[in-house]
Tab-separated table of C-alpha atoms in Angstrom:
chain	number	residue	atom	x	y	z
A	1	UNK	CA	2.038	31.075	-10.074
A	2	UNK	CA	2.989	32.370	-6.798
A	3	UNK	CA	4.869	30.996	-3.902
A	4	UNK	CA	3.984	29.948	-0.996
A	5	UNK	CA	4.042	32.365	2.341
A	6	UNK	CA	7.618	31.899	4.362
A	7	UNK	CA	5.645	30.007	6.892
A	8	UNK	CA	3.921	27.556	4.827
A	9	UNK	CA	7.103	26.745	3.061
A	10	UNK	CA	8.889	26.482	6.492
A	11	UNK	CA	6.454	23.924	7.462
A	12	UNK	CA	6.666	21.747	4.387
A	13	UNK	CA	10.489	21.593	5.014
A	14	UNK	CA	9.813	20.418	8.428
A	15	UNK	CA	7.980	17.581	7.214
A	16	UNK	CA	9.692	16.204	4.543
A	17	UNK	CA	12.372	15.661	7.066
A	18	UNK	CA	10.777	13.299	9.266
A	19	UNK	CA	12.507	10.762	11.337
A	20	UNK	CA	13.524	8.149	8.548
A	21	UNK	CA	12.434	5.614	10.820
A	22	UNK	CA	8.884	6.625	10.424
A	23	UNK	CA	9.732	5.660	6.661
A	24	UNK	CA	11.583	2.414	7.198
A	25	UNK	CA	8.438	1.347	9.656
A	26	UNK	CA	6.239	2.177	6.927
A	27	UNK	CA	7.765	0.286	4.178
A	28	UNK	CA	7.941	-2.946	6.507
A	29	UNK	CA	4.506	-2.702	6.578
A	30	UNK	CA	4.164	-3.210	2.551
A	31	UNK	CA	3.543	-6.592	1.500
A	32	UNK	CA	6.222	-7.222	-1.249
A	33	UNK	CA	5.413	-9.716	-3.865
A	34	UNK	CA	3.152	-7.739	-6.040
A	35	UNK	CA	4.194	-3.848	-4.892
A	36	UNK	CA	6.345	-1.897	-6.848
A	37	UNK	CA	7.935	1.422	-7.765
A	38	UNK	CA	7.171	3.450	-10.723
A	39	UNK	CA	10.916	3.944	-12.633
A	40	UNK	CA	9.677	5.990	-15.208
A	41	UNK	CA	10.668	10.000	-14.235
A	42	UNK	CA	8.077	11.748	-16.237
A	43	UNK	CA	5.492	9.793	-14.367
A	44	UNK	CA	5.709	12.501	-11.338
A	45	UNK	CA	2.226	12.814	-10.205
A	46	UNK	CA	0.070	9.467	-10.586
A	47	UNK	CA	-3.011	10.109	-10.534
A	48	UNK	CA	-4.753	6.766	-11.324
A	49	UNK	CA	-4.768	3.158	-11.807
A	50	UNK	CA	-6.061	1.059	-14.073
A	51	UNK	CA	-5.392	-2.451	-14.318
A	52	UNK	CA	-4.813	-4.066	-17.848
A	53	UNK	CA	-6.628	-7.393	-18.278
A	54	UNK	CA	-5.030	-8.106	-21.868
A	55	UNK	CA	-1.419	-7.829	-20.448
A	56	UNK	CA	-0.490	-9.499	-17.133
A	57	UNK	CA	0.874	-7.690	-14.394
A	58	UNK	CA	0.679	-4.173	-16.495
A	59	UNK	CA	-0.951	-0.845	-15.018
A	60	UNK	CA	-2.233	1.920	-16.530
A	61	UNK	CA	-1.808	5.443	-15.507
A	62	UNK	CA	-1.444	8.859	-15.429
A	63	UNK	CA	-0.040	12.322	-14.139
A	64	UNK	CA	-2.120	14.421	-12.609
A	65	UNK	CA	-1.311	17.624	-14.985
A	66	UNK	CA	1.273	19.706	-16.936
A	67	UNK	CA	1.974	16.583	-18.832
A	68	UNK	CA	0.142	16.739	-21.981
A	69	UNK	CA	-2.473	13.512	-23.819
A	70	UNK	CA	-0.440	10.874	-22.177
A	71	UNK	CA	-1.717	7.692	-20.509
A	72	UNK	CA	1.111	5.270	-19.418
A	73	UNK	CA	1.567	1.085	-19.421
A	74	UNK	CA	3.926	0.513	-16.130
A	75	UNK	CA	4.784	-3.203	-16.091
A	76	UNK	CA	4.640	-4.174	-12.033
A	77	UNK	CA	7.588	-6.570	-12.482
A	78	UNK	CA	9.935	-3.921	-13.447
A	79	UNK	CA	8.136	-0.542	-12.769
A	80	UNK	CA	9.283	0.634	-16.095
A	81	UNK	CA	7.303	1.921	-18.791
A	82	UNK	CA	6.335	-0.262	-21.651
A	83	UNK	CA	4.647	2.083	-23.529
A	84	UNK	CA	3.477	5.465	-24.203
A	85	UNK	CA	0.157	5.722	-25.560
A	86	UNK	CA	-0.602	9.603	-26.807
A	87	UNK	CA	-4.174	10.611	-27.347
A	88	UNK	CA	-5.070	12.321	-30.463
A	89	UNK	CA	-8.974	13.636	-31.387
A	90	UNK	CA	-9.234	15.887	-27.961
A	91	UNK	CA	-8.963	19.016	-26.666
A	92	UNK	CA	-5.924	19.901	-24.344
A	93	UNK	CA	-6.442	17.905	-20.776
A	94	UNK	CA	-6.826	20.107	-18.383
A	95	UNK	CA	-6.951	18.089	-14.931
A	96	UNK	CA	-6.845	14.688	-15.331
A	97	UNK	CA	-7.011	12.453	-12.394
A	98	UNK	CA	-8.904	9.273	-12.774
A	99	UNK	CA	-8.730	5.797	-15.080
A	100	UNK	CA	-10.805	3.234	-15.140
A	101	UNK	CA	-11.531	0.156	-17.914
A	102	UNK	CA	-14.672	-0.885	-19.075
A	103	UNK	CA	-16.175	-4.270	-19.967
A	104	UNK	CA	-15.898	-2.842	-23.535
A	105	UNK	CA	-12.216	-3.708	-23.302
A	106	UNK	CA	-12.058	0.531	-23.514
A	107	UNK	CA	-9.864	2.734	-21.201
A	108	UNK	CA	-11.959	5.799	-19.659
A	109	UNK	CA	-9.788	8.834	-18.629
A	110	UNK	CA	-11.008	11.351	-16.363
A	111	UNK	CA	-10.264	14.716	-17.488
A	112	UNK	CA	-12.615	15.735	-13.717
A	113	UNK	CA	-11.081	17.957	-11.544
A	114	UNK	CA	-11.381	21.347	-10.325
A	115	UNK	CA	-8.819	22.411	-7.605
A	116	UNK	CA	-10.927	25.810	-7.623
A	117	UNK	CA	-13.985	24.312	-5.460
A	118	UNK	CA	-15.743	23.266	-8.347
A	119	UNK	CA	-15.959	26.341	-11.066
A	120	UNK	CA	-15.936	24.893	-14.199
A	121	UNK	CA	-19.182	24.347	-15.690
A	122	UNK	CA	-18.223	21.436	-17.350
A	123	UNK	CA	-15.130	18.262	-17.406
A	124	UNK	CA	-14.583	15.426	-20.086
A	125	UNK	CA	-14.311	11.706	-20.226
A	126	UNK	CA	-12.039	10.394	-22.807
A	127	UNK	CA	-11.932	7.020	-23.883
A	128	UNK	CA	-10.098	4.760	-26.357
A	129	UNK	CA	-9.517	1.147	-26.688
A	130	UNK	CA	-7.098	-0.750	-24.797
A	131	UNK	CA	-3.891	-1.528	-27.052
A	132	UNK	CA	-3.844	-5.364	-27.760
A	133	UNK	CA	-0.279	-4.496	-28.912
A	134	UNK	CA	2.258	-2.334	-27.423
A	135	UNK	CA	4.985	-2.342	-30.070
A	136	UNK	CA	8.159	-0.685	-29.037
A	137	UNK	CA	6.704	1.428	-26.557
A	138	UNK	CA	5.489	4.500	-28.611
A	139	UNK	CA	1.264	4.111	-29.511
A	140	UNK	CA	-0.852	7.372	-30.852
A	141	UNK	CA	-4.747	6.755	-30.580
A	142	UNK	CA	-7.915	8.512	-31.716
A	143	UNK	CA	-9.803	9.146	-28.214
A	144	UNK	CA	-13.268	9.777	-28.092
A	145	UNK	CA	-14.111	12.932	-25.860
A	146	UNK	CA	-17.451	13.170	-23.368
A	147	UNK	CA	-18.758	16.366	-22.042
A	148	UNK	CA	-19.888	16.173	-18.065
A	149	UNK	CA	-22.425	18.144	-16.279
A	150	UNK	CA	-23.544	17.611	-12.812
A	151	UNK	CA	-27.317	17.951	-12.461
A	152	UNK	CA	-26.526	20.018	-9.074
A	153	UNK	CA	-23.442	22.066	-10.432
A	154	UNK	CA	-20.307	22.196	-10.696
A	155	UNK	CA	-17.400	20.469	-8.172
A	156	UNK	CA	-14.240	19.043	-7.663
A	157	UNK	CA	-13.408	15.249	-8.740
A	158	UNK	CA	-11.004	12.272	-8.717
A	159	UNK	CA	-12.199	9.751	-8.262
A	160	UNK	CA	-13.824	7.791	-11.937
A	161	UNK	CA	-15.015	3.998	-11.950
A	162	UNK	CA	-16.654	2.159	-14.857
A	163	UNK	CA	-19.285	-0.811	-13.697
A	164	UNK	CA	-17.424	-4.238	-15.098
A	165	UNK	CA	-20.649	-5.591	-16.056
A	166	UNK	CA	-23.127	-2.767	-16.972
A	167	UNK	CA	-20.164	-0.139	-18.031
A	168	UNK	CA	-22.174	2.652	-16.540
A	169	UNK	CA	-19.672	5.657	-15.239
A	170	UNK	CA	-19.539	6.919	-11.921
A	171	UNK	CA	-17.693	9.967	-10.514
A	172	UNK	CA	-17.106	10.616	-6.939
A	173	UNK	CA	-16.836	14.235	-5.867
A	174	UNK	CA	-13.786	15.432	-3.140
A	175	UNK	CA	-15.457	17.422	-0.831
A	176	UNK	CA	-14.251	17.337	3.060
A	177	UNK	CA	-17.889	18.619	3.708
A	178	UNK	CA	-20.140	16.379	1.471
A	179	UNK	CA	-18.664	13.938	-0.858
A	180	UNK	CA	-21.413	12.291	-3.479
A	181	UNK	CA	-21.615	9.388	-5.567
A	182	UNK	CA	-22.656	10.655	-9.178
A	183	UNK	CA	-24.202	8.066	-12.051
A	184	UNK	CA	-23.929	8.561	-15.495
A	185	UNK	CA	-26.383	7.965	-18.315
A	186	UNK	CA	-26.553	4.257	-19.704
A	187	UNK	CA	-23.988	5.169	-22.333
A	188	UNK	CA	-22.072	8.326	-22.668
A	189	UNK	CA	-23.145	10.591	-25.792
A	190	UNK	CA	-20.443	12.451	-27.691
A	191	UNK	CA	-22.553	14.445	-29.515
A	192	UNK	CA	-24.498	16.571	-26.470
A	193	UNK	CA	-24.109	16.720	-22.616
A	194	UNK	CA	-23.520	13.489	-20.408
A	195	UNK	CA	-25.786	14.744	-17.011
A	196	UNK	CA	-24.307	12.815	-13.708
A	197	UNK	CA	-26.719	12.486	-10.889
A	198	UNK	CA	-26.360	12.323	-6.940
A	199	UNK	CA	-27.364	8.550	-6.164
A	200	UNK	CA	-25.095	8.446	-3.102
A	201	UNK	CA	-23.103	10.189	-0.402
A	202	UNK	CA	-19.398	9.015	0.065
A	203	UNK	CA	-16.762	10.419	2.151
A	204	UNK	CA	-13.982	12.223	1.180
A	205	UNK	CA	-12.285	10.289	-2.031
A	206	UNK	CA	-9.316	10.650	-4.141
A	207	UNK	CA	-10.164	7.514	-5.924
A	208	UNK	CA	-11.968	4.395	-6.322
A	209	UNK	CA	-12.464	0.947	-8.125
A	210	UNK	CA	-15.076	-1.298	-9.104
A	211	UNK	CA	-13.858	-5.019	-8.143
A	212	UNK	CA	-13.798	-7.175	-11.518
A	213	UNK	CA	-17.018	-9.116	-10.505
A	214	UNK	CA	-18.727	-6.043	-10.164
A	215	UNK	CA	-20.000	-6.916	-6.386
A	216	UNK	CA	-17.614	-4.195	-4.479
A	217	UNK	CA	-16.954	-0.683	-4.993
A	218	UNK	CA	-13.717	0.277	-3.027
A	219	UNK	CA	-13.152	4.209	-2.743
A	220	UNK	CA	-9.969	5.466	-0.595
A	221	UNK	CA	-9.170	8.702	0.857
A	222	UNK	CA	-6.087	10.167	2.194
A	223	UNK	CA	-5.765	7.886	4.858
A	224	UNK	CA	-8.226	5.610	4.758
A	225	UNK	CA	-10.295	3.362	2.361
A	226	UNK	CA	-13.689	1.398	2.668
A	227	UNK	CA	-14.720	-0.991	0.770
A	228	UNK	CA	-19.025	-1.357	-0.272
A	229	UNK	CA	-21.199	-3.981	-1.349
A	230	UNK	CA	-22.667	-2.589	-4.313
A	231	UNK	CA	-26.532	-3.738	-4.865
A	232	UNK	CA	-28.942	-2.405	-7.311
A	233	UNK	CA	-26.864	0.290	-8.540
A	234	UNK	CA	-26.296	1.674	-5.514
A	235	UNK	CA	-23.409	1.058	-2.512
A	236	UNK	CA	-24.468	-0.552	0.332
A	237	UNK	CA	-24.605	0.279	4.024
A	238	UNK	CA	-21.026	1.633	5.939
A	239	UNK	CA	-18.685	-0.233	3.961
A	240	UNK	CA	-15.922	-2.195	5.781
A	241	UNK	CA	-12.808	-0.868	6.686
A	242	UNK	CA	-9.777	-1.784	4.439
A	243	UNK	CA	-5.830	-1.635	5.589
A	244	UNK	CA	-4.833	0.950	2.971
A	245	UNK	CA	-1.233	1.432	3.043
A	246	UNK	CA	0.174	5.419	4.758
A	247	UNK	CA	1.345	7.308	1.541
A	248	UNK	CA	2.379	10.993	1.256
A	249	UNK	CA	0.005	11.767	-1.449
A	250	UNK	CA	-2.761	8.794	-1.463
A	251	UNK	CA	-4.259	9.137	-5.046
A	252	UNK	CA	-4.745	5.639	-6.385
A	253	UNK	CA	-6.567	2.708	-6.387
A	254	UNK	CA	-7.487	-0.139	-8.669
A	255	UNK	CA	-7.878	-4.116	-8.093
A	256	UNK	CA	-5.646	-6.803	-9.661
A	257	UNK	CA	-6.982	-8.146	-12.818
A	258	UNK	CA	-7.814	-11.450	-10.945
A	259	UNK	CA	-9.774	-9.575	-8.243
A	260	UNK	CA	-7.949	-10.795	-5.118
A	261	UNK	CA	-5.709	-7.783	-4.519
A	262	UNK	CA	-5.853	-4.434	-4.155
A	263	UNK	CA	-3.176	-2.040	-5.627
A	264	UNK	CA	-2.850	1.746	-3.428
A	265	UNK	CA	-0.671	4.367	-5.748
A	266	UNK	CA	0.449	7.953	-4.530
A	267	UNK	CA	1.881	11.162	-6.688
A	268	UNK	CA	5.684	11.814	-6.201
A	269	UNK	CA	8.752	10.540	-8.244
A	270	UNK	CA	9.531	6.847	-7.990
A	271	UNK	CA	6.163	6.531	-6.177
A	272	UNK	CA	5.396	3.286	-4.535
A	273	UNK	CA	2.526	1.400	-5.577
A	274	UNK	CA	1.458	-1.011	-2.361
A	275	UNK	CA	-0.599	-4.458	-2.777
A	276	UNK	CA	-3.388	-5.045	-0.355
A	277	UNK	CA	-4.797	-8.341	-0.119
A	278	UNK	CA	-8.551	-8.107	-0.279
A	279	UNK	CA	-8.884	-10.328	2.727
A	280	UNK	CA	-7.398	-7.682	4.793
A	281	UNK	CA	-10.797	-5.645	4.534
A	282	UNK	CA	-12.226	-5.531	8.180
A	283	UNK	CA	-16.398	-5.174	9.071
A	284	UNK	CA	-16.280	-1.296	9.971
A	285	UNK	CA	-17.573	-1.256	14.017
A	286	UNK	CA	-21.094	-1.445	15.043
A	287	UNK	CA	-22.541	2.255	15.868
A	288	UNK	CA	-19.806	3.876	13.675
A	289	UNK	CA	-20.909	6.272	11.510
A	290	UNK	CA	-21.885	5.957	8.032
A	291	UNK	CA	-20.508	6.864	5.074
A	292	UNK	CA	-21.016	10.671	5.923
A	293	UNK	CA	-18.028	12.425	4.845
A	294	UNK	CA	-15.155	13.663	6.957
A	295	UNK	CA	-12.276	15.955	6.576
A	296	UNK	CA	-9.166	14.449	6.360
A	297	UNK	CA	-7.306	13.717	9.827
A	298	UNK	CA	-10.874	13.873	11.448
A	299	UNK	CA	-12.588	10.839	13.388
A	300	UNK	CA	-14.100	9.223	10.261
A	301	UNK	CA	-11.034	9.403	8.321
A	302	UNK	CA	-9.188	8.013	11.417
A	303	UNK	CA	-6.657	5.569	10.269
A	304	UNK	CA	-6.671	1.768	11.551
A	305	UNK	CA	-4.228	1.800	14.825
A	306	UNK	CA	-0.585	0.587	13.914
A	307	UNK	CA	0.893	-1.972	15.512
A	308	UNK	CA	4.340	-2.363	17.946
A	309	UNK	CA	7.208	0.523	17.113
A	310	UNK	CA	5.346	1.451	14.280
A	311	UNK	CA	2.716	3.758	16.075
A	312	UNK	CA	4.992	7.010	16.798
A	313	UNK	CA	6.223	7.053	13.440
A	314	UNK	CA	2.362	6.799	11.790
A	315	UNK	CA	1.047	9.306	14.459
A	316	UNK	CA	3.506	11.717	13.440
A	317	UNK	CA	3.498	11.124	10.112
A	318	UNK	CA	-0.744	11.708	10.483
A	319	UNK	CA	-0.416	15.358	12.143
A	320	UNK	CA	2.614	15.738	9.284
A	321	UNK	CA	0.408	15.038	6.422
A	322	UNK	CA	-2.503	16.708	7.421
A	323	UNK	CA	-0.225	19.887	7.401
A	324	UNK	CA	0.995	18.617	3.848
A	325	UNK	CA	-2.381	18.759	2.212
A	326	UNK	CA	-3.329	21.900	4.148
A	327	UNK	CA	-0.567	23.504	2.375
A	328	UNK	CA	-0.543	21.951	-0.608
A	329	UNK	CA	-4.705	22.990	-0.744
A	330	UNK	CA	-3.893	26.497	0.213
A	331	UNK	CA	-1.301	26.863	-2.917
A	332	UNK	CA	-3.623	25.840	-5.078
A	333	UNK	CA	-5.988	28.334	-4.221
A	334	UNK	CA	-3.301	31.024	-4.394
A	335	UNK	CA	-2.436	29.776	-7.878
A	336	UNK	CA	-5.692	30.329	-8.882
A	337	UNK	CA	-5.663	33.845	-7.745
């Protein structure tokens, strides 16, 4: 792997040293009863969310890579681990980034992205059934593995949300250009292909959730999130605008098991995860535009405007990040060199 250029790593010095009252403004803004930090330090780059509905208050995730067939269950009370669950019957994971549980009571793990721009012909779903029991902590299951196509090639993804009611599977593409919306087939095959196709344009999305009703689909980008109606398959209209929490690396999303929250998670150790009531979601304004996608840091991904002493530290912590990712994008390319 090579390192970054002098400059780049200059700049990402610079901004992880940003006025720590930029920070402190940022964590008053976090409602507190239901937030909390991950404890665990192997969880170092969450990926996903997935909220358990057979244990209260538990979360299901991820790192993003370089871990191994791991899928973690972080109780919110205490942000430690309370178990371990290691997948057996797969191939090695190669870039996971999404979870998301089905009305099958099964776990689906998105083994879907491609930090090359979208070169690999093919990713995988895996999926196993949630554990009813989680023992002392330590839980090996046989995963079932799903081969994905996308009828009009190959891209970058991390964003995975299973329907609650008709447990069809959905992958949203990251692309600052043109984000889409794919559908899978009624139910995934193991034995050939799984085709996704187009059925919608998003905007640029690092995850997304299906509320537990099945009427919203909420997908969130670096530094924003909008919430849809979804209707006939499909979402609907602009979306309304949601007050997603500023994180340094915004991966995660998923709602409470009861529907009336929403839970943002980021990569990084001891990562915060930040609860969102659902009645914070705003109509988006009249004449804006839809849900064409934008690069981060650009007019449609502009964030909703802080309030009091809190606007210096989020403006600067805006031009900051989009400098982060910039970076972050460009040694990922160079790694792939």
């Amino acid at each position: 792997m090579r390192m970054l250029p002098v400059s780049s790593a200059a700049v990402a010095v610079a901004l992880f040293s940003l006025p720590s009252a930029a920070s402190a403004a940022f964590a008053a803004q976090a409602p507190g009863a239901s937030s909390f930090t991950i404890a665990d330090p192997r969880i170092k780059e969450s990926s996903g969310l997935a909220a358990s509905r057979i244990h209260p208050g538990v979360y299901w995730t991820h790192n993003d890579s370089d871990d191994g067939p791991y899928v973690y269950a972080v109780d919110s009370a205490t942000g430690k681990t309370v178990a371990r669950v290691t997948l057996t019957g797969i191939g090695k994971p190669r870039d996971v980034e999404a979870i998301s549980l089905g009305p099958d009571g099964q776990l689906y793990v998105g083994d879907i992205g491609d930090n090359l721009g979208g070169t690999w012909d093919h990713v995988w779903i895996y999926r196993f059934q949630e554990p009813k029991e989680l023992g002392d902590g330590n839980i090996t299951v046989k995963a079932a593995q799903f081969t994905v196509r996308y009828a009009d090639g190959p891209r970058n993804a991390e964003a995975l949300m299973v329907h609650p009611v008709s447990g069809r599977v959905y992958i949203a593409s990251k692309d600052e250009n043109k984000g889409g919306l794919y559908e899978g087939p009624a139910a995934l095959s193991g034995s050939g292909t799984n085709v996704f196709r187009r059925v919608a344009d998003v905007p640029w999305v690092t995850d997304g959730a299906f509320s537990p009703d099945g009427g919203r689909l909420t997908l969130r980008g670096y530094f924003t999130a909008r919430s849809y109606p979804w209707k006939d398959g499909r979402p609907e209209g602009e979306g309304e605008r949601v007050d997603a929490p500023w994180q340094g690396q915004a991966e995660s999303v998923t709602y409470t098991a009861d529907g009336g929250t929403l839970m943002f998670g980021s990569e990084g150790a001891s990562s915060r995860v930040v609860a969102v009531p659902v009645a914070s979601a705003t109509p988006a304004p009249s004449g804006s535009a839809s849900a064409a996608p934008a690069a981060p840091g650009s007019a449609a991904e502009e964030p909703p405007a802080p309030q009091g002493g809190f606007t210096k530290g989020a403006l600067v912590l805006a031009a900051a990040l989009v400098l982060v990712f910039a970076a972050k994008r460009l040694f990922r390319r160079r790694a792939g060199d």
